mmCIF file of C-alpha atoms and ligand atoms in Angstrom:
data_model
loop_
_atom_site.group_PDB
_atom_site.id
_atom_site.type_symbol
_atom_site.label_atom_id
_atom_site.label_comp_id
_atom_site.label_asym_id
_atom_site.label_seq_id
_atom_site.Cartn_x
_atom_site.Cartn_y
_atom_site.Cartn_z
ATOM 1 C CA MET A 1 43.452 133.106 109.749
ATOM 2 C CA ARG A 2 40.438 136.444 110.554
ATOM 3 C CA ARG A 3 37.363 137.486 111.245
ATOM 4 C CA LYS A 4 37.177 133.666 112.538
ATOM 5 C CA LYS A 5 35.251 132.979 116.826
ATOM 6 C CA VAL A 6 37.600 130.362 117.954
ATOM 7 C CA VAL A 7 38.201 128.589 121.959
ATOM 8 C CA VAL A 8 41.190 128.217 123.380
ATOM 9 C CA THR A 9 41.087 125.702 126.187
ATOM 10 C CA GLY A 10 43.776 125.424 128.585
ATOM 11 C CA GLY A 11 43.889 129.115 127.128
ATOM 12 C CA ALA A 12 45.823 130.434 130.432
ATOM 13 C CA GLY A 13 48.817 128.149 130.115
ATOM 14 C CA PHE A 14 52.081 128.659 128.801
ATOM 15 C CA ILE A 15 51.576 126.768 124.916
ATOM 16 C CA GLY A 16 47.277 128.525 124.788
ATOM 17 C CA SER A 17 48.333 132.107 126.161
ATOM 18 C CA ASN A 18 51.341 132.417 123.352
ATOM 19 C CA LEU A 19 48.336 130.852 121.260
ATOM 20 C CA SER A 20 45.281 133.100 122.036
ATOM 21 C CA ALA A 21 47.403 136.226 121.925
ATOM 22 C CA GLU A 22 48.378 135.786 118.625
ATOM 23 C CA LEU A 23 44.444 134.427 117.819
ATOM 24 C CA CYS A 24 43.151 137.430 119.080
ATOM 25 C CA LYS A 25 44.660 139.916 117.185
ATOM 26 C CA ASP A 26 42.270 139.093 114.365
ATOM 27 C CA ASN A 27 39.981 136.854 115.663
ATOM 28 C CA GLU A 28 37.092 136.260 118.845
ATOM 29 C CA VAL A 29 38.687 134.786 120.984
ATOM 30 C CA THR A 30 37.015 132.871 124.171
ATOM 31 C CA ILE A 31 39.430 131.200 126.440
ATOM 32 C CA VAL A 32 38.269 127.923 128.482
ATOM 33 C CA ASP A 33 41.207 127.316 132.604
ATOM 34 C CA ASN A 34 39.876 126.122 135.316
ATOM 35 C CA PHE A 35 43.014 127.938 136.648
ATOM 36 C CA SER A 36 44.711 124.413 137.683
ATOM 37 C CA THR A 37 48.409 125.497 136.395
ATOM 38 C CA GLY A 38 48.122 128.382 134.216
ATOM 39 C CA LYS A 39 48.142 131.680 135.440
ATOM 40 C CA GLU A 40 45.981 134.722 135.193
ATOM 41 C CA SER A 41 49.143 137.094 134.377
ATOM 42 C CA ASN A 42 49.896 135.733 131.413
ATOM 43 C CA ILE A 43 46.597 136.967 129.862
ATOM 44 C CA LYS A 44 46.352 139.692 131.143
ATOM 45 C CA ASP A 45 47.381 142.157 129.131
ATOM 46 C CA LEU A 46 44.455 140.402 126.554
ATOM 47 C CA ILE A 47 42.036 140.380 129.760
ATOM 48 C CA GLY A 48 43.085 144.437 129.739
ATOM 49 C CA SER A 49 42.638 144.955 125.885
ATOM 50 C CA GLY A 50 39.617 143.716 125.967
ATOM 51 C CA SER A 51 40.179 141.568 122.947
ATOM 52 C CA VAL A 52 39.504 138.060 125.454
ATOM 53 C CA ARG A 53 36.285 136.459 127.132
ATOM 54 C CA VAL A 54 37.514 134.234 129.674
ATOM 55 C CA LEU A 55 35.767 131.575 130.847
ATOM 56 C CA ARG A 56 36.123 129.521 134.126
ATOM 57 C CA GLY A 57 35.713 126.381 134.174
ATOM 58 C CA SER A 58 37.080 123.318 133.682
ATOM 59 C CA VAL A 59 36.986 121.076 130.005
ATOM 60 C CA THR A 60 34.799 117.960 131.776
ATOM 61 C CA ASP A 61 32.279 119.805 132.437
ATOM 62 C CA LEU A 62 29.384 119.621 129.051
ATOM 63 C CA GLU A 63 26.737 122.274 129.888
ATOM 64 C CA ALA A 64 29.666 124.885 130.556
ATOM 65 C CA MET A 65 31.909 123.430 127.428
ATOM 66 C CA LYS A 66 27.802 124.008 124.534
ATOM 67 C CA ALA A 67 27.649 126.987 125.972
ATOM 68 C CA ALA A 68 31.785 127.646 125.528
ATOM 69 C CA PHE A 69 31.995 126.497 121.826
ATOM 70 C CA LYS A 70 27.805 128.053 120.357
ATOM 71 C CA GLY A 71 29.028 129.921 117.156
ATOM 72 C CA ALA A 72 32.674 128.740 117.681
ATOM 73 C CA ASP A 73 34.871 128.107 114.170
ATOM 74 C CA TYR A 74 36.859 126.762 115.367
ATOM 75 C CA VAL A 75 38.647 125.021 118.727
ATOM 76 C CA PHE A 76 42.374 124.404 120.091
ATOM 77 C CA HIS A 77 41.737 121.878 122.912
ATOM 78 C CA GLN A 78 45.571 122.538 124.863
ATOM 79 C CA ALA A 79 44.200 121.769 128.551
ATOM 80 C CA ALA A 80 45.255 119.435 130.388
ATOM 81 C CA VAL A 81 47.083 118.099 133.695
ATOM 82 C CA PRO A 82 50.517 117.707 131.432
ATOM 83 C CA SER A 83 53.982 116.683 133.413
ATOM 84 C CA VAL A 84 54.959 113.518 132.599
ATOM 85 C CA PRO A 85 56.037 113.010 136.324
ATOM 86 C CA ARG A 86 52.717 114.837 137.832
ATOM 87 C CA SER A 87 51.388 111.863 136.305
ATOM 88 C CA VAL A 88 53.140 108.539 137.583
ATOM 89 C CA SER A 89 51.769 110.395 140.950
ATOM 90 C CA ASP A 90 48.610 110.922 140.008
ATOM 91 C CA PRO A 91 47.199 109.682 137.391
ATOM 92 C CA ILE A 92 43.440 109.997 137.451
ATOM 93 C CA LYS A 93 43.805 113.287 137.940
ATOM 94 C CA THR A 94 46.037 113.611 134.212
ATOM 95 C CA ASN A 95 43.584 110.939 132.988
ATOM 96 C CA ASP A 96 40.620 113.010 134.806
ATOM 97 C CA ALA A 97 41.583 116.766 132.040
ATOM 98 C CA GLY A 98 43.521 114.627 129.027
ATOM 99 C CA VAL A 99 40.712 111.197 128.492
ATOM 100 C CA THR A 100 37.163 112.513 129.933
ATOM 101 C CA GLY A 101 37.927 116.657 128.720
ATOM 102 C CA THR A 102 39.149 115.270 125.878
ATOM 103 C CA LEU A 103 36.170 112.839 124.662
ATOM 104 C CA THR A 104 33.438 116.071 126.851
ATOM 105 C CA VAL A 105 35.031 119.027 124.325
ATOM 106 C CA LEU A 106 34.604 116.321 121.265
ATOM 107 C CA ILE A 107 31.300 115.798 121.893
ATOM 108 C CA ALA A 108 30.278 119.572 122.294
ATOM 109 C CA ALA A 109 32.167 120.290 120.036
ATOM 110 C CA ARG A 110 30.258 118.536 117.201
ATOM 111 C CA ASP A 111 27.081 119.162 118.626
ATOM 112 C CA SER A 112 27.557 123.114 118.489
ATOM 113 C CA GLY A 113 28.498 122.861 114.726
ATOM 114 C CA VAL A 114 32.551 123.452 115.478
ATOM 115 C CA GLU A 115 34.357 122.848 112.511
ATOM 116 C CA LYS A 116 37.854 121.972 113.233
ATOM 117 C CA VAL A 117 39.389 120.546 116.925
ATOM 118 C CA VAL A 118 42.695 120.821 116.810
ATOM 119 C CA PHE A 119 43.742 118.201 119.850
ATOM 120 C CA ALA A 120 47.624 119.267 121.045
ATOM 121 C CA SER A 121 49.122 115.599 121.867
ATOM 122 C CA SER A 122 52.474 115.018 122.724
ATOM 123 C CA SER A 123 55.538 113.698 121.266
ATOM 124 C CA SER A 124 55.423 110.575 124.691
ATOM 125 C CA VAL A 125 53.055 108.861 122.013
ATOM 126 C CA TYR A 126 55.641 106.930 120.932
ATOM 127 C CA GLY A 127 57.324 106.092 123.524
ATOM 128 C CA GLU A 128 61.364 104.426 122.781
ATOM 129 C CA THR A 129 61.768 104.007 119.206
ATOM 130 C CA ALA A 130 64.005 101.654 117.626
ATOM 131 C CA THR A 131 64.824 103.959 114.585
ATOM 132 C CA LEU A 132 65.413 108.394 115.184
ATOM 133 C CA PRO A 133 63.831 110.308 114.375
ATOM 134 C CA LYS A 134 59.212 109.829 115.025
ATOM 135 C CA ARG A 135 57.614 109.806 112.196
ATOM 136 C CA GLU A 136 54.177 109.220 112.125
ATOM 137 C CA ASP A 137 54.280 105.608 111.028
ATOM 138 C CA MET A 138 56.234 103.976 114.093
ATOM 139 C CA GLU A 139 53.941 102.049 116.624
ATOM 140 C CA CYS A 140 53.159 103.771 119.187
ATOM 141 C CA ARG A 141 54.247 102.339 122.976
ATOM 142 C CA PRO A 142 52.691 105.431 126.019
ATOM 143 C CA MET A 143 55.164 104.717 128.804
ATOM 144 C CA SER A 144 53.877 107.345 130.813
ATOM 145 C CA PRO A 145 49.730 107.829 132.160
ATOM 146 C CA TYR A 146 50.370 111.164 130.713
ATOM 147 C CA ALA A 147 51.345 109.531 127.672
ATOM 148 C CA VAL A 148 48.403 107.463 127.381
ATOM 149 C CA THR A 149 45.657 109.762 127.152
ATOM 150 C CA LYS A 150 47.389 112.376 124.267
ATOM 151 C CA LEU A 151 47.057 108.785 122.855
ATOM 152 C CA ALA A 152 43.077 108.251 123.757
ATOM 153 C CA GLY A 153 42.810 111.579 122.920
ATOM 154 C CA GLU A 154 44.165 111.088 119.220
ATOM 155 C CA HIS A 155 41.397 107.653 119.100
ATOM 156 C CA TYR A 156 38.885 110.036 119.956
ATOM 157 C CA CYS A 157 39.886 113.089 117.342
ATOM 158 C CA ARG A 158 39.118 109.993 114.866
ATOM 159 C CA VAL A 159 37.026 108.126 116.306
ATOM 160 C CA PHE A 160 34.977 111.265 116.040
ATOM 161 C CA ASN A 161 35.726 113.184 112.122
ATOM 162 C CA GLU A 162 35.118 108.935 111.890
ATOM 163 C CA LEU A 163 31.502 109.039 113.459
ATOM 164 C CA TYR A 164 29.962 112.950 113.608
ATOM 165 C CA GLY A 165 31.874 113.817 110.770
ATOM 166 C CA LEU A 166 33.646 117.088 112.984
ATOM 167 C CA GLY A 167 36.452 118.278 111.476
ATOM 168 C CA THR A 168 39.749 117.078 113.718
ATOM 169 C CA VAL A 169 43.764 117.393 113.659
ATOM 170 C CA ALA A 170 45.936 115.912 116.581
ATOM 171 C CA LEU A 171 49.821 117.952 116.417
ATOM 172 C CA ARG A 172 52.015 115.253 117.951
ATOM 173 C CA TYR A 173 54.133 119.071 119.319
ATOM 174 C CA PHE A 174 57.859 118.048 121.115
ATOM 175 C CA ASN A 175 58.788 120.008 123.793
ATOM 176 C CA VAL A 176 57.728 123.150 123.513
ATOM 177 C CA TYR A 177 59.768 126.258 124.795
ATOM 178 C CA GLY A 178 59.076 129.694 125.261
ATOM 179 C CA PRO A 179 58.296 133.469 126.702
ATOM 180 C CA MET A 180 55.178 132.140 129.514
ATOM 181 C CA GLN A 181 56.972 129.073 130.685
ATOM 182 C CA ASP A 182 57.000 127.923 134.153
ATOM 183 C CA PRO A 183 60.116 127.787 135.346
ATOM 184 C CA ARG A 184 60.038 127.298 139.578
ATOM 185 C CA SER A 185 57.245 124.216 139.370
ATOM 186 C CA GLU A 186 58.098 121.248 141.313
ATOM 187 C CA TYR A 187 57.237 119.605 137.600
ATOM 188 C CA ALA A 188 58.660 122.885 134.560
ATOM 189 C CA ALA A 189 60.044 121.562 131.670
ATOM 190 C CA VAL A 190 64.058 121.709 131.321
ATOM 191 C CA VAL A 191 64.274 125.191 129.428
ATOM 192 C CA PRO A 192 63.056 127.554 131.950
ATOM 193 C CA ARG A 193 63.689 124.888 134.813
ATOM 194 C CA PHE A 194 67.651 126.190 132.875
ATOM 195 C CA ILE A 195 66.997 129.661 132.317
ATOM 196 C CA ASP A 196 65.551 130.265 135.633
ATOM 197 C CA CYS A 197 69.086 128.506 137.285
ATOM 198 C CA ALA A 198 71.138 130.356 134.779
ATOM 199 C CA LEU A 199 69.775 134.253 136.063
ATOM 200 C CA ARG A 200 70.040 133.046 139.590
ATOM 201 C CA GLY A 201 74.015 131.653 138.986
ATOM 202 C CA GLU A 202 72.414 128.063 140.066
ATOM 203 C CA ALA A 203 74.344 125.658 138.074
ATOM 204 C CA PHE A 204 72.190 123.782 135.754
ATOM 205 C CA PRO A 205 70.592 119.781 137.547
ATOM 206 C CA ILE A 206 71.208 117.512 135.247
ATOM 207 C CA ASN A 207 68.995 114.855 135.655
ATOM 208 C CA GLY A 208 71.250 111.595 134.601
ATOM 209 C CA ASP A 209 73.875 112.050 132.266
ATOM 210 C CA GLY A 210 72.510 114.731 129.811
ATOM 211 C CA LEU A 211 73.427 112.493 126.933
ATOM 212 C CA GLN A 212 69.628 112.569 126.262
ATOM 213 C CA SER A 213 68.309 114.248 123.343
ATOM 214 C CA ARG A 214 65.321 115.884 122.567
ATOM 215 C CA ASP A 215 63.377 118.256 119.971
ATOM 216 C CA PHE A 216 63.247 121.569 121.162
ATOM 217 C CA THR A 217 60.423 123.691 119.630
ATOM 218 C CA PHE A 218 59.996 127.198 119.914
ATOM 219 C CA VAL A 219 56.657 128.127 121.311
ATOM 220 C CA LYS A 220 55.682 130.870 117.889
ATOM 221 C CA ASP A 221 56.079 127.692 115.395
ATOM 222 C CA VAL A 222 54.050 125.604 117.551
ATOM 223 C CA VAL A 223 51.177 129.018 117.334
ATOM 224 C CA ARG A 224 51.729 128.790 113.682
ATOM 225 C CA ALA A 225 50.868 125.405 113.289
ATOM 226 C CA ASN A 226 47.879 125.303 115.485
ATOM 227 C CA LEU A 227 47.035 127.718 113.022
ATOM 228 C CA LEU A 228 47.907 126.466 109.779
ATOM 229 C CA ALA A 229 45.905 123.329 110.997
ATOM 230 C CA ALA A 230 43.167 124.377 111.753
ATOM 231 C CA GLU A 231 42.599 126.107 108.742
ATOM 232 C CA SER A 232 43.938 123.020 106.493
ATOM 233 C CA LYS A 233 41.616 119.904 105.356
ATOM 234 C CA ALA A 234 44.250 117.890 107.642
ATOM 235 C CA THR A 235 43.274 115.004 109.868
ATOM 236 C CA GLY A 236 44.828 112.960 111.401
ATOM 237 C CA VAL A 237 48.105 113.073 113.360
ATOM 238 C CA TYR A 238 50.929 114.908 113.004
ATOM 239 C CA ASN A 239 54.907 116.196 114.211
ATOM 240 C CA ILE A 240 55.726 119.515 115.244
ATOM 241 C CA GLY A 241 58.772 119.800 116.273
ATOM 242 C CA ALA A 242 62.544 122.230 115.002
ATOM 243 C CA GLY A 243 63.443 119.419 113.223
ATOM 244 C CA ARG A 244 66.414 118.874 115.358
ATOM 245 C CA ARG A 245 68.331 117.261 117.786
ATOM 246 C CA THR A 246 69.241 118.361 121.465
ATOM 247 C CA THR A 247 71.334 116.303 124.252
ATOM 248 C CA VAL A 248 70.260 118.492 126.982
ATOM 249 C CA ILE A 249 74.138 118.910 127.208
ATOM 250 C CA GLU A 250 73.470 121.057 124.556
ATOM 251 C CA LEU A 251 70.613 122.045 125.844
ATOM 252 C CA ALA A 252 73.018 123.502 128.934
ATOM 253 C CA LYS A 253 75.315 124.864 127.030
ATOM 254 C CA THR A 254 73.554 127.131 123.638
ATOM 255 C CA ILE A 255 71.250 128.999 127.093
ATOM 256 C CA SER A 256 74.707 129.420 128.778
ATOM 257 C CA GLU A 257 76.089 130.894 125.268
ATOM 258 C CA VAL A 258 73.512 133.109 124.314
ATOM 259 C CA LEU A 259 73.619 134.884 128.514
ATOM 260 C CA GLY A 260 77.706 135.193 128.300
ATOM 261 C CA LEU A 261 78.202 132.046 131.065
ATOM 262 C CA GLU A 262 80.012 129.087 132.216
ATOM 263 C CA MET A 263 77.981 126.466 132.296
ATOM 264 C CA ARG A 264 78.223 124.743 135.167
ATOM 265 C CA ALA A 265 75.880 121.548 136.445
ATOM 266 C CA ILE A 266 75.420 119.406 138.468
ATOM 267 C CA HIS A 267 74.218 115.484 137.761
ATOM 268 C CA LEU A 268 70.656 114.390 139.135
ATOM 269 C CA PRO A 269 68.894 111.021 139.037
ATOM 270 C CA PRO A 270 66.564 110.023 135.759
ATOM 271 C CA ARG A 271 63.597 110.606 135.634
ATOM 272 C CA PRO A 272 61.097 107.533 135.337
ATOM 273 C CA GLY A 273 58.644 107.423 132.491
ATOM 274 C CA ASP A 274 60.714 110.253 131.084
ATOM 275 C CA VAL A 275 62.304 108.299 127.434
ATOM 276 C CA ARG A 276 65.707 108.481 125.894
ATOM 277 C CA ASP A 277 65.592 109.916 122.861
ATOM 278 C CA SER A 278 63.295 112.221 120.434
ATOM 279 C CA TRP A 279 63.288 113.282 117.241
ATOM 280 C CA ALA A 280 60.736 114.990 115.411
ATOM 281 C CA ASP A 281 60.582 114.042 110.821
ATOM 282 C CA ILE A 282 58.396 116.851 109.739
ATOM 283 C CA MET A 283 58.560 116.045 106.742
ATOM 284 C CA LYS A 284 54.574 115.394 107.042
ATOM 285 C CA ALA A 285 52.474 118.626 108.541
ATOM 286 C CA LYS A 286 55.645 120.417 105.902
ATOM 287 C CA ARG A 287 53.188 118.075 102.998
ATOM 288 C CA ASP A 288 49.980 118.926 104.491
ATOM 289 C CA LEU A 289 50.432 121.696 105.832
ATOM 290 C CA GLY A 290 52.469 123.849 104.642
ATOM 291 C CA PHE A 291 55.119 123.943 108.189
ATOM 292 C CA VAL A 292 58.939 125.073 108.670
ATOM 293 C CA PRO A 293 59.910 126.058 111.746
ATOM 294 C CA ALA A 294 61.464 129.379 111.704
ATOM 295 C CA PHE A 295 63.248 129.975 114.601
ATOM 296 C CA SER A 296 66.673 128.022 115.428
ATOM 297 C CA LEU A 297 67.430 127.175 118.959
ATOM 298 C CA LYS A 298 69.563 129.570 119.991
ATOM 299 C CA GLU A 299 67.265 132.545 118.463
ATOM 300 C CA GLY A 300 63.903 130.770 120.950
ATOM 301 C CA ILE A 301 66.312 130.610 123.943
ATOM 302 C CA ALA A 302 67.332 134.687 123.082
ATOM 303 C CA LYS A 303 63.648 135.686 122.887
ATOM 304 C CA THR A 304 63.313 133.544 125.562
ATOM 305 C CA VAL A 305 65.799 134.730 127.643
ATOM 306 C CA GLU A 306 65.120 138.126 127.500
ATOM 307 C CA TRP A 307 61.436 137.751 128.079
ATOM 308 C CA PHE A 308 62.605 136.161 131.718
ATOM 309 C CA LYS A 309 65.197 138.941 131.834
ATOM 310 C CA ARG A 310 61.693 141.898 131.555
ATOM 311 C CA GLN A 311 59.581 139.736 134.277
ATOM 312 C CA LYS A 312 62.759 140.091 137.191
ATOM 313 C CA ASN A 313 63.493 143.739 136.074
ATOM 314 C CA LEU A 314 59.112 143.320 136.510
ATOM 315 C CA VAL A 315 59.489 141.293 139.730
ATOM 316 C CA GLY A 316 62.850 142.702 140.737
HETATM 317 N N1 NAD B 401 54.930 122.249 126.061
HETATM 318 C C1 NAD B 401 55.311 120.619 125.791
HETATM 319 O O1 NAD B 401 56.218 121.057 125.874
HETATM 320 C C2 NAD B 401 54.313 119.880 125.688
HETATM 321 C C3 NAD B 401 54.392 119.141 124.948
HETATM 322 C C4 NAD B 401 53.514 117.842 124.052
HETATM 323 C C5 NAD B 401 52.419 118.669 124.143
HETATM 324 N N2 NAD B 401 51.944 119.577 125.491
HETATM 325 C C6 NAD B 401 51.295 119.420 125.487
HETATM 326 O O2 NAD B 401 50.120 121.163 125.091
HETATM 327 C C7 NAD B 401 49.347 121.593 125.545
HETATM 328 C C8 NAD B 401 49.627 122.920 127.237
HETATM 329 O O3 NAD B 401 50.628 122.131 128.293
HETATM 330 P P1 NAD B 401 50.944 123.904 128.124
HETATM 331 O O4 NAD B 401 53.097 123.197 128.520
HETATM 332 O O5 NAD B 401 51.006 124.954 128.040
HETATM 333 O O6 NAD B 401 51.109 123.161 129.847
HETATM 334 P P2 NAD B 401 50.026 124.199 131.005
HETATM 335 O O7 NAD B 401 50.562 123.340 132.312
HETATM 336 O O8 NAD B 401 50.389 125.818 130.962
HETATM 337 O O9 NAD B 401 48.751 124.660 130.622
HETATM 338 C C9 NAD B 401 47.277 123.619 130.502
HETATM 339 C C10 NAD B 401 46.332 124.605 130.539
HETATM 340 O O10 NAD B 401 45.780 123.611 130.286
HETATM 341 C C11 NAD B 401 44.090 124.225 131.996
HETATM 342 N N3 NAD B 401 43.829 122.657 132.086
HETATM 343 C C12 NAD B 401 44.241 122.199 132.956
HETATM 344 N N4 NAD B 401 42.835 121.177 133.376
HETATM 345 C C13 NAD B 401 42.174 121.637 132.386
HETATM 346 C C14 NAD B 401 40.852 121.433 132.947
HETATM 347 N N5 NAD B 401 40.108 120.352 133.774
HETATM 348 N N6 NAD B 401 39.498 122.410 132.330
HETATM 349 C C15 NAD B 401 39.883 123.784 131.769
HETATM 350 N N7 NAD B 401 41.405 123.812 131.906
HETATM 351 C C16 NAD B 401 42.233 123.230 132.814
HETATM 352 C C17 NAD B 401 44.993 124.350 133.605
HETATM 353 O O11 NAD B 401 45.028 125.799 133.792
HETATM 354 C C18 NAD B 401 46.578 125.378 132.089
HETATM 355 O O12 NAD B 401 46.350 126.921 131.769
HETATM 356 C C19 NAD B 401 48.512 120.558 126.777
HETATM 357 O O13 NAD B 401 47.688 119.541 126.586
HETATM 358 C C20 NAD B 401 50.330 119.737 127.147
HETATM 359 O O14 NAD B 401 50.239 118.697 126.848
HETATM 360 C C21 NAD B 401 52.461 119.813 125.422
#
């Protein structure tokens, strides 16, 4: 993508900052973020080089979004309260950002003449499915308030496309990991939590028996999927994953291998609202978007570990 005006909501977050860094190379980028989970440190290099405009505000603020989207070609809508357990304990906050926020973004995009909104949806919309891998035509049965907000966001995207002709596409991300992901929050995802523990010499905290599986997807693949989706004619929903399934124990082993450590684990109770297995069928994204993941789990983990080590050296 070149010489476009783009907006990244949630651009100071993990995926948003990786996406903004790529877009900045050849495009004019505006980041909108309320810095609830996003961090200035994620985008400090971009701010320092003067290659982004940063607007501090909420995606629920319609006037602010209309101002932010003025003249934009594409909006990459990443902002959300992105945690299953957080949504179980505080569903209203998750709903505000996820449903009201997404509706506001769509209205502002429609009224500002934006060509396309690319919406960050989630594999959690499926819930447990009888068969794997999960395909876009399977019935969705969300198991958490977070997943409900993502499914509602997808429907709003479709309705805005059908009613108002706004270009929309929803990408169902499967367990994204990579540089810039927060390892320390109470709601940290499993990859950064495990890498952080391993670098501190601690055992991996495994929820449940560790045989639950996920489709771990390297963030650079997700960034590429966003760019492909924006410039394609595609609308509707697309799985974005690595297209392979890994158990949590296998993940712990891979991280240990990359770090050259013996694997040690402690087992904790399973987390409520979590699905047992997740695995993406990515044929539709391949066919319509030309999306093919480029990173194996080991390559992605090695790159992520490298980044974590660099951060440790900078701090220590
Ligand atoms: N990380 C994953 O594995 C994964 C999987 C599926 C879907 N997603 C989705 O991808 C998107 C990005 O997730 P992430 O992992 O980078 O999380 P993140 O918490 O790092 O990023 C979310 C960003 O949104 C911002 N934000 C939250 N509420 C906002 C509001 N009301 N207004 C403006 N900004 C707001 C936060 O400050 C943060 O910068 C989210 O929509 C998430 O639901 C992520």
